[in-house]
Amino acid sequence: MVGDNLPQPHYYAVRNLGGVRERPNRHAWKACEAQVSVGSNPTPSAMKSDVEAAMHEALQQARIAGEKGDVPVGAVVLHEGKVIASRHNERELTNDPTAHAEILALRDAAKALGTWRLTECTLVVTLEPCVMCAGALMNARIGRLVYATADLKGGATASLYNVCTDPRLNHQPKVMHGICEREATDLMKSFFANKRSSE
């Protein structure tokens, strides 16, 4: 069952206007619920209005990737509550090892805004970013990361590494996880089950 082998929570300082407090970095295991890893808690209405809608768009992108034979991961970039980029994995399609949904969406967002600094943007993705994608979102100075489900084998924002809260780096975006986690997990499980059965 998902979550049986969770890594131990990491504790770290959370930036807060009222001071510094500690918060465990734990994964949420209920669909369409979110936990904030860094920063203050958003209001439920704000979360539903932009992030949840964006996650549904990311899930649709992930389905497209799966239909094309790529691992079903989708990513969306929001700016001022509006989608400015929406992509899915294209490694198999393009034979490009860097063609992860997050990388492609960040590139499109930078083009749309005319700047590589995406500090006012939110990256919404169906799977916890890998090391490469975590590095890319840090370099893009993304303002907030939201992902649906953990990647216990390769996640770099909580599961294996915690790039977004490393105090040695000069940028620490807010991180939320758990929105539509069940849907994203089921999509991944179904894809790999079908892949195994066809081999």
PDB file of C-alpha atoms in Angstrom:
ATOM      1  CA  MET A   1       0.000   0.000   0.000  1.00  0.00           C
ATOM      2  CA  VAL A   2       1.215   3.511  -0.772  1.00  0.00           C
ATOM      3  CA  GLY A   3       2.795   5.109   2.272  1.00  0.00           C
ATOM      4  CA  ASP A   4       3.796   1.900   4.064  1.00  0.00           C
ATOM      5  CA  ASN A   5       7.498   2.611   3.624  1.00  0.00           C
ATOM      6  CA  LEU A   6       7.552   6.347   4.205  1.00  0.00           C
ATOM      7  CA  PRO A   7      10.910   7.889   5.035  1.00  0.00           C
ATOM      8  CA  GLN A   8      11.238   9.414   8.493  1.00  0.00           C
ATOM      9  CA  PRO A   9      10.092  13.041   8.579  1.00  0.00           C
ATOM     10  CA  HIS A  10      12.775  15.692   8.274  1.00  0.00           C
ATOM     11  CA  TYR A  11      12.501  18.729  10.533  1.00  0.00           C
ATOM     12  CA  TYR A  12      13.573  22.138   9.403  1.00  0.00           C
ATOM     13  CA  ALA A  13      12.885  25.778  10.114  1.00  0.00           C
ATOM     14  CA  VAL A  14       9.869  27.294   8.415  1.00  0.00           C
ATOM     15  CA  ARG A  15      10.065  30.959   7.473  1.00  0.00           C
ATOM     16  CA  ASN A  16       7.265  32.878   9.132  1.00  0.00           C
ATOM     17  CA  LEU A  17       6.697  36.602   9.630  1.00  0.00           C
ATOM     18  CA  GLY A  18       6.023  35.918  13.290  1.00  0.00           C
ATOM     19  CA  GLY A  19       9.284  34.058  13.898  1.00  0.00           C
ATOM     20  CA  VAL A  20      10.701  30.603  13.213  1.00  0.00           C
ATOM     21  CA  ARG A  21       8.945  27.367  14.004  1.00  0.00           C
ATOM     22  CA  GLU A  22       9.588  23.729  13.171  1.00  0.00           C
ATOM     23  CA  ARG A  23       7.314  21.609  11.030  1.00  0.00           C
ATOM     24  CA  PRO A  24       7.688  17.948  10.027  1.00  0.00           C
ATOM     25  CA  ASN A  25       7.943  17.283   6.308  1.00  0.00           C
ATOM     26  CA  ARG A  26       5.320  14.546   5.944  1.00  0.00           C
ATOM     27  CA  HIS A  27       3.328  13.373   2.960  1.00  0.00           C
ATOM     28  CA  ALA A  28      -0.471  13.592   2.879  1.00  0.00           C
ATOM     29  CA  TRP A  29      -2.089  10.320   1.877  1.00  0.00           C
ATOM     30  CA  LYS A  30      -5.643  11.414   1.154  1.00  0.00           C
ATOM     31  CA  ALA A  31      -6.771  12.456  -2.305  1.00  0.00           C
ATOM     32  CA  CYS A  32      -7.317  16.137  -2.992  1.00  0.00           C
ATOM     33  CA  GLU A  33      -6.033  17.217   0.416  1.00  0.00           C
ATOM     34  CA  ALA A  34      -2.886  19.242   0.768  1.00  0.00           C
ATOM     35  CA  GLN A  35      -0.196  19.767   3.337  1.00  0.00           C
ATOM     36  CA  VAL A  36       2.085  22.753   3.335  1.00  0.00           C
ATOM     37  CA  SER A  37       5.758  21.924   3.786  1.00  0.00           C
ATOM     38  CA  VAL A  38       7.083  25.482   3.710  1.00  0.00           C
ATOM     39  CA  GLY A  39       5.318  28.789   4.259  1.00  0.00           C
ATOM     40  CA  SER A  40       1.948  29.697   5.692  1.00  0.00           C
ATOM     41  CA  ASN A  41      -1.243  27.714   5.194  1.00  0.00           C
ATOM     42  CA  PRO A  42      -3.341  28.898   2.234  1.00  0.00           C
ATOM     43  CA  THR A  43      -7.071  29.372   2.640  1.00  0.00           C
ATOM     44  CA  PRO A  44      -9.176  26.442   1.349  1.00  0.00           C
ATOM     45  CA  SER A  45     -10.987  28.676  -1.138  1.00  0.00           C
ATOM     46  CA  ALA A  46      -7.745  29.978  -2.634  1.00  0.00           C
ATOM     47  CA  MET A  47      -6.414  26.435  -2.912  1.00  0.00           C
ATOM     48  CA  LYS A  48      -9.523  25.211  -4.745  1.00  0.00           C
ATOM     49  CA  SER A  49      -9.780  28.192  -7.055  1.00  0.00           C
ATOM     50  CA  ASP A  50      -6.398  27.856  -8.724  1.00  0.00           C
ATOM     51  CA  VAL A  51      -4.278  24.964  -7.490  1.00  0.00           C
ATOM     52  CA  GLU A  52      -6.882  22.210  -7.561  1.00  0.00           C
ATOM     53  CA  ALA A  53      -8.076  23.233 -11.038  1.00  0.00           C
ATOM     54  CA  ALA A  54      -4.452  23.324 -12.199  1.00  0.00           C
ATOM     55  CA  MET A  55      -3.855  19.858 -10.747  1.00  0.00           C
ATOM     56  CA  HIS A  56      -6.780  18.489 -12.753  1.00  0.00           C
ATOM     57  CA  GLU A  57      -5.216  20.017 -15.871  1.00  0.00           C
ATOM     58  CA  ALA A  58      -1.867  18.435 -14.924  1.00  0.00           C
ATOM     59  CA  LEU A  59      -3.594  15.060 -14.500  1.00  0.00           C
ATOM     60  CA  GLN A  60      -5.087  15.423 -17.975  1.00  0.00           C
ATOM     61  CA  GLN A  61      -1.622  16.156 -19.342  1.00  0.00           C
ATOM     62  CA  ALA A  62      -0.329  13.071 -17.518  1.00  0.00           C
ATOM     63  CA  ARG A  63      -2.994  10.924 -19.198  1.00  0.00           C
ATOM     64  CA  ILE A  64      -1.857  12.213 -22.604  1.00  0.00           C
ATOM     65  CA  ALA A  65       1.730  11.251 -21.762  1.00  0.00           C
ATOM     66  CA  GLY A  66       0.620   7.747 -20.774  1.00  0.00           C
ATOM     67  CA  GLU A  67      -1.324   7.304 -23.994  1.00  0.00           C
ATOM     68  CA  LYS A  68       1.843   8.161 -25.937  1.00  0.00           C
ATOM     69  CA  GLY A  69       3.942   5.654 -23.998  1.00  0.00           C
ATOM     70  CA  ASP A  70       5.622   8.130 -21.661  1.00  0.00           C
ATOM     71  CA  VAL A  71       5.498   7.910 -17.881  1.00  0.00           C
ATOM     72  CA  PRO A  72       2.247   9.738 -17.002  1.00  0.00           C
ATOM     73  CA  VAL A  73       3.444  12.964 -15.450  1.00  0.00           C
ATOM     74  CA  GLY A  74       1.889  16.335 -16.169  1.00  0.00           C
ATOM     75  CA  ALA A  75       2.870  19.832 -15.081  1.00  0.00           C
ATOM     76  CA  VAL A  76       1.178  23.228 -15.144  1.00  0.00           C
ATOM     77  CA  VAL A  77       2.542  26.681 -14.332  1.00  0.00           C
ATOM     78  CA  LEU A  78       0.214  29.265 -12.809  1.00  0.00           C
ATOM     79  CA  HIS A  79       0.799  33.014 -12.834  1.00  0.00           C
ATOM     80  CA  GLU A  80      -1.688  35.223 -10.989  1.00  0.00           C
ATOM     81  CA  GLY A  81      -4.094  32.285 -10.872  1.00  0.00           C
ATOM     82  CA  LYS A  82      -3.997  31.645 -14.626  1.00  0.00           C
ATOM     83  CA  VAL A  83      -2.404  28.747 -16.502  1.00  0.00           C
ATOM     84  CA  ILE A  84       0.483  30.003 -18.642  1.00  0.00           C
ATOM     85  CA  ALA A  85       2.077  26.623 -19.418  1.00  0.00           C
ATOM     86  CA  SER A  86       0.824  23.035 -19.492  1.00  0.00           C
ATOM     87  CA  ARG A  87       2.993  20.085 -20.531  1.00  0.00           C
ATOM     88  CA  HIS A  88       3.550  16.363 -20.068  1.00  0.00           C
ATOM     89  CA  ASN A  89       6.520  14.000 -20.201  1.00  0.00           C
ATOM     90  CA  GLU A  90       7.949  13.644 -23.706  1.00  0.00           C
ATOM     91  CA  ARG A  91      11.098  11.563 -23.230  1.00  0.00           C
ATOM     92  CA  GLU A  92       9.896   8.673 -25.365  1.00  0.00           C
ATOM     93  CA  LEU A  93       8.315  10.979 -27.928  1.00  0.00           C
ATOM     94  CA  THR A  94      11.437  13.118 -28.430  1.00  0.00           C
ATOM     95  CA  ASN A  95      14.204  10.765 -27.240  1.00  0.00           C
ATOM     96  CA  ASP A  96      15.283  13.610 -24.962  1.00  0.00           C
ATOM     97  CA  PRO A  97      16.284  12.514 -21.432  1.00  0.00           C
ATOM     98  CA  THR A  98      15.560  16.014 -20.114  1.00  0.00           C
ATOM     99  CA  ALA A  99      12.017  16.221 -21.538  1.00  0.00           C
ATOM    100  CA  HIS A 100      10.269  15.916 -18.184  1.00  0.00           C
ATOM    101  CA  ALA A 101       6.920  17.677 -17.815  1.00  0.00           C
ATOM    102  CA  GLU A 102       8.318  20.160 -15.283  1.00  0.00           C
ATOM    103  CA  ILE A 103      11.254  21.210 -17.472  1.00  0.00           C
ATOM    104  CA  LEU A 104       9.038  21.706 -20.516  1.00  0.00           C
ATOM    105  CA  ALA A 105       6.441  23.675 -18.542  1.00  0.00           C
ATOM    106  CA  LEU A 106       9.094  25.914 -16.972  1.00  0.00           C
ATOM    107  CA  ARG A 107      10.554  26.667 -20.415  1.00  0.00           C
ATOM    108  CA  ASP A 108       7.118  27.564 -21.792  1.00  0.00           C
ATOM    109  CA  ALA A 109       6.334  29.740 -18.761  1.00  0.00           C
ATOM    110  CA  ALA A 110       9.617  31.643 -19.085  1.00  0.00           C
ATOM    111  CA  LYS A 111       8.853  32.303 -22.757  1.00  0.00           C
ATOM    112  CA  ALA A 112       5.305  33.420 -21.955  1.00  0.00           C
ATOM    113  CA  LEU A 113       6.481  35.906 -19.312  1.00  0.00           C
ATOM    114  CA  GLY A 114       9.666  36.967 -21.081  1.00  0.00           C
ATOM    115  CA  THR A 115      11.837  36.193 -18.074  1.00  0.00           C
ATOM    116  CA  TRP A 116      13.523  33.180 -16.530  1.00  0.00           C
ATOM    117  CA  ARG A 117      12.673  34.395 -13.027  1.00  0.00           C
ATOM    118  CA  LEU A 118       9.365  32.746 -12.152  1.00  0.00           C
ATOM    119  CA  THR A 119       9.128  34.039  -8.577  1.00  0.00           C
ATOM    120  CA  GLU A 120       5.437  34.906  -8.922  1.00  0.00           C
ATOM    121  CA  CYS A 121       4.535  31.494 -10.366  1.00  0.00           C
ATOM    122  CA  THR A 122       3.326  28.167  -9.000  1.00  0.00           C
ATOM    123  CA  LEU A 123       4.479  24.872 -10.511  1.00  0.00           C
ATOM    124  CA  VAL A 124       1.758  22.220 -10.184  1.00  0.00           C
ATOM    125  CA  VAL A 125       2.868  18.662 -10.999  1.00  0.00           C
ATOM    126  CA  THR A 126       1.365  15.206 -10.604  1.00  0.00           C
ATOM    127  CA  LEU A 127       4.534  13.560  -9.235  1.00  0.00           C
ATOM    128  CA  GLU A 128       7.183  14.774  -6.810  1.00  0.00           C
ATOM    129  CA  PRO A 129      10.005  16.280  -8.907  1.00  0.00           C
ATOM    130  CA  CYS A 130      13.243  14.374  -9.461  1.00  0.00           C
ATOM    131  CA  VAL A 131      16.700  15.840  -8.789  1.00  0.00           C
ATOM    132  CA  MET A 132      16.903  17.388 -12.264  1.00  0.00           C
ATOM    133  CA  CYS A 133      13.470  19.002 -12.059  1.00  0.00           C
ATOM    134  CA  ALA A 134      13.968  20.167  -8.475  1.00  0.00           C
ATOM    135  CA  GLY A 135      17.176  21.861  -9.614  1.00  0.00           C
ATOM    136  CA  ALA A 136      15.346  23.464 -12.530  1.00  0.00           C
ATOM    137  CA  LEU A 137      12.545  24.888 -10.389  1.00  0.00           C
ATOM    138  CA  MET A 138      15.120  26.255  -7.956  1.00  0.00           C
ATOM    139  CA  ASN A 139      17.052  27.877 -10.801  1.00  0.00           C
ATOM    140  CA  ALA A 140      13.773  29.338 -12.115  1.00  0.00           C
ATOM    141  CA  ARG A 141      13.169  30.808  -8.633  1.00  0.00           C
ATOM    142  CA  ILE A 142       9.676  29.316  -8.690  1.00  0.00           C
ATOM    143  CA  GLY A 143       7.531  30.820  -5.965  1.00  0.00           C
ATOM    144  CA  ARG A 144       5.590  27.704  -5.006  1.00  0.00           C
ATOM    145  CA  LEU A 145       5.669  24.003  -5.839  1.00  0.00           C
ATOM    146  CA  VAL A 146       2.554  21.831  -5.553  1.00  0.00           C
ATOM    147  CA  TYR A 147       2.700  18.102  -6.287  1.00  0.00           C
ATOM    148  CA  ALA A 148       0.136  15.346  -6.027  1.00  0.00           C
ATOM    149  CA  THR A 149       2.004  12.203  -5.043  1.00  0.00           C
ATOM    150  CA  ALA A 150       5.379  11.315  -3.607  1.00  0.00           C
ATOM    151  CA  ASP A 151       8.103   9.575  -5.593  1.00  0.00           C
ATOM    152  CA  LEU A 152       9.693   7.354  -2.964  1.00  0.00           C
ATOM    153  CA  LYS A 153      12.282   6.080  -5.462  1.00  0.00           C
ATOM    154  CA  GLY A 154      13.415   9.379  -6.942  1.00  0.00           C
ATOM    155  CA  GLY A 155      11.722  12.358  -5.301  1.00  0.00           C
ATOM    156  CA  ALA A 156      14.001  15.295  -4.563  1.00  0.00           C
ATOM    157  CA  THR A 157      11.703  17.617  -2.612  1.00  0.00           C
ATOM    158  CA  ALA A 158      10.937  15.339   0.349  1.00  0.00           C
ATOM    159  CA  SER A 159      11.322  11.606  -0.280  1.00  0.00           C
ATOM    160  CA  LEU A 160      15.033  11.092  -1.026  1.00  0.00           C
ATOM    161  CA  TYR A 161      16.303  14.659  -0.906  1.00  0.00           C
ATOM    162  CA  ASN A 162      14.849  17.961   0.224  1.00  0.00           C
ATOM    163  CA  VAL A 163      16.325  20.405  -2.263  1.00  0.00           C
ATOM    164  CA  CYS A 164      13.656  23.071  -1.726  1.00  0.00           C
ATOM    165  CA  THR A 165      14.485  23.559   1.949  1.00  0.00           C
ATOM    166  CA  ASP A 166      18.268  23.221   1.829  1.00  0.00           C
ATOM    167  CA  PRO A 167      19.544  26.242   3.798  1.00  0.00           C
ATOM    168  CA  ARG A 168      22.765  26.247   1.776  1.00  0.00           C
ATOM    169  CA  LEU A 169      20.802  27.356  -1.312  1.00  0.00           C
ATOM    170  CA  ASN A 170      19.676  30.942  -1.838  1.00  0.00           C
ATOM    171  CA  HIS A 171      16.050  30.115  -2.697  1.00  0.00           C
ATOM    172  CA  GLN A 172      13.434  28.141  -0.754  1.00  0.00           C
ATOM    173  CA  PRO A 173      10.051  27.970  -2.491  1.00  0.00           C
ATOM    174  CA  LYS A 174       6.876  27.087  -0.635  1.00  0.00           C
ATOM    175  CA  VAL A 175       5.980  23.407  -1.081  1.00  0.00           C
ATOM    176  CA  MET A 176       2.556  21.755  -0.891  1.00  0.00           C
ATOM    177  CA  HIS A 177       1.724  18.128  -1.542  1.00  0.00           C
ATOM    178  CA  GLY A 178      -1.178  15.710  -1.462  1.00  0.00           C
ATOM    179  CA  ILE A 179      -3.668  17.460  -3.766  1.00  0.00           C
ATOM    180  CA  CYS A 180      -5.388  14.717  -5.823  1.00  0.00           C
ATOM    181  CA  GLU A 181      -2.777  12.246  -4.584  1.00  0.00           C
ATOM    182  CA  ARG A 182      -4.974   9.181  -5.116  1.00  0.00           C
ATOM    183  CA  GLU A 183      -5.736  10.008  -8.749  1.00  0.00           C
ATOM    184  CA  ALA A 184      -2.082  10.613  -9.547  1.00  0.00           C
ATOM    185  CA  THR A 185      -0.984   7.431  -7.771  1.00  0.00           C
ATOM    186  CA  ASP A 186      -3.616   5.323  -9.535  1.00  0.00           C
ATOM    187  CA  LEU A 187      -2.517   6.732 -12.883  1.00  0.00           C
ATOM    188  CA  MET A 188       1.094   5.731 -12.252  1.00  0.00           C
ATOM    189  CA  LYS A 189       0.162   2.261 -10.955  1.00  0.00           C
ATOM    190  CA  SER A 190      -2.086   1.586 -13.932  1.00  0.00           C
ATOM    191  CA  PHE A 191       0.580   2.690 -16.422  1.00  0.00           C
ATOM    192  CA  PHE A 192       3.283   0.437 -14.985  1.00  0.00           C
ATOM    193  CA  ALA A 193       0.891  -2.513 -14.530  1.00  0.00           C
ATOM    194  CA  ASN A 194      -0.054  -2.284 -18.224  1.00  0.00           C
ATOM    195  CA  LYS A 195       3.604  -1.939 -19.209  1.00  0.00           C
ATOM    196  CA  ARG A 196       4.542  -5.068 -17.249  1.00  0.00           C
ATOM    197  CA  SER A 197       1.664  -7.091 -18.695  1.00  0.00           C
ATOM    198  CA  SER A 198       2.644  -6.196 -22.254  1.00  0.00           C
ATOM    199  CA  GLU A 199       6.295  -7.226 -21.848  1.00  0.00           C
TER     200      GLU A 199
END
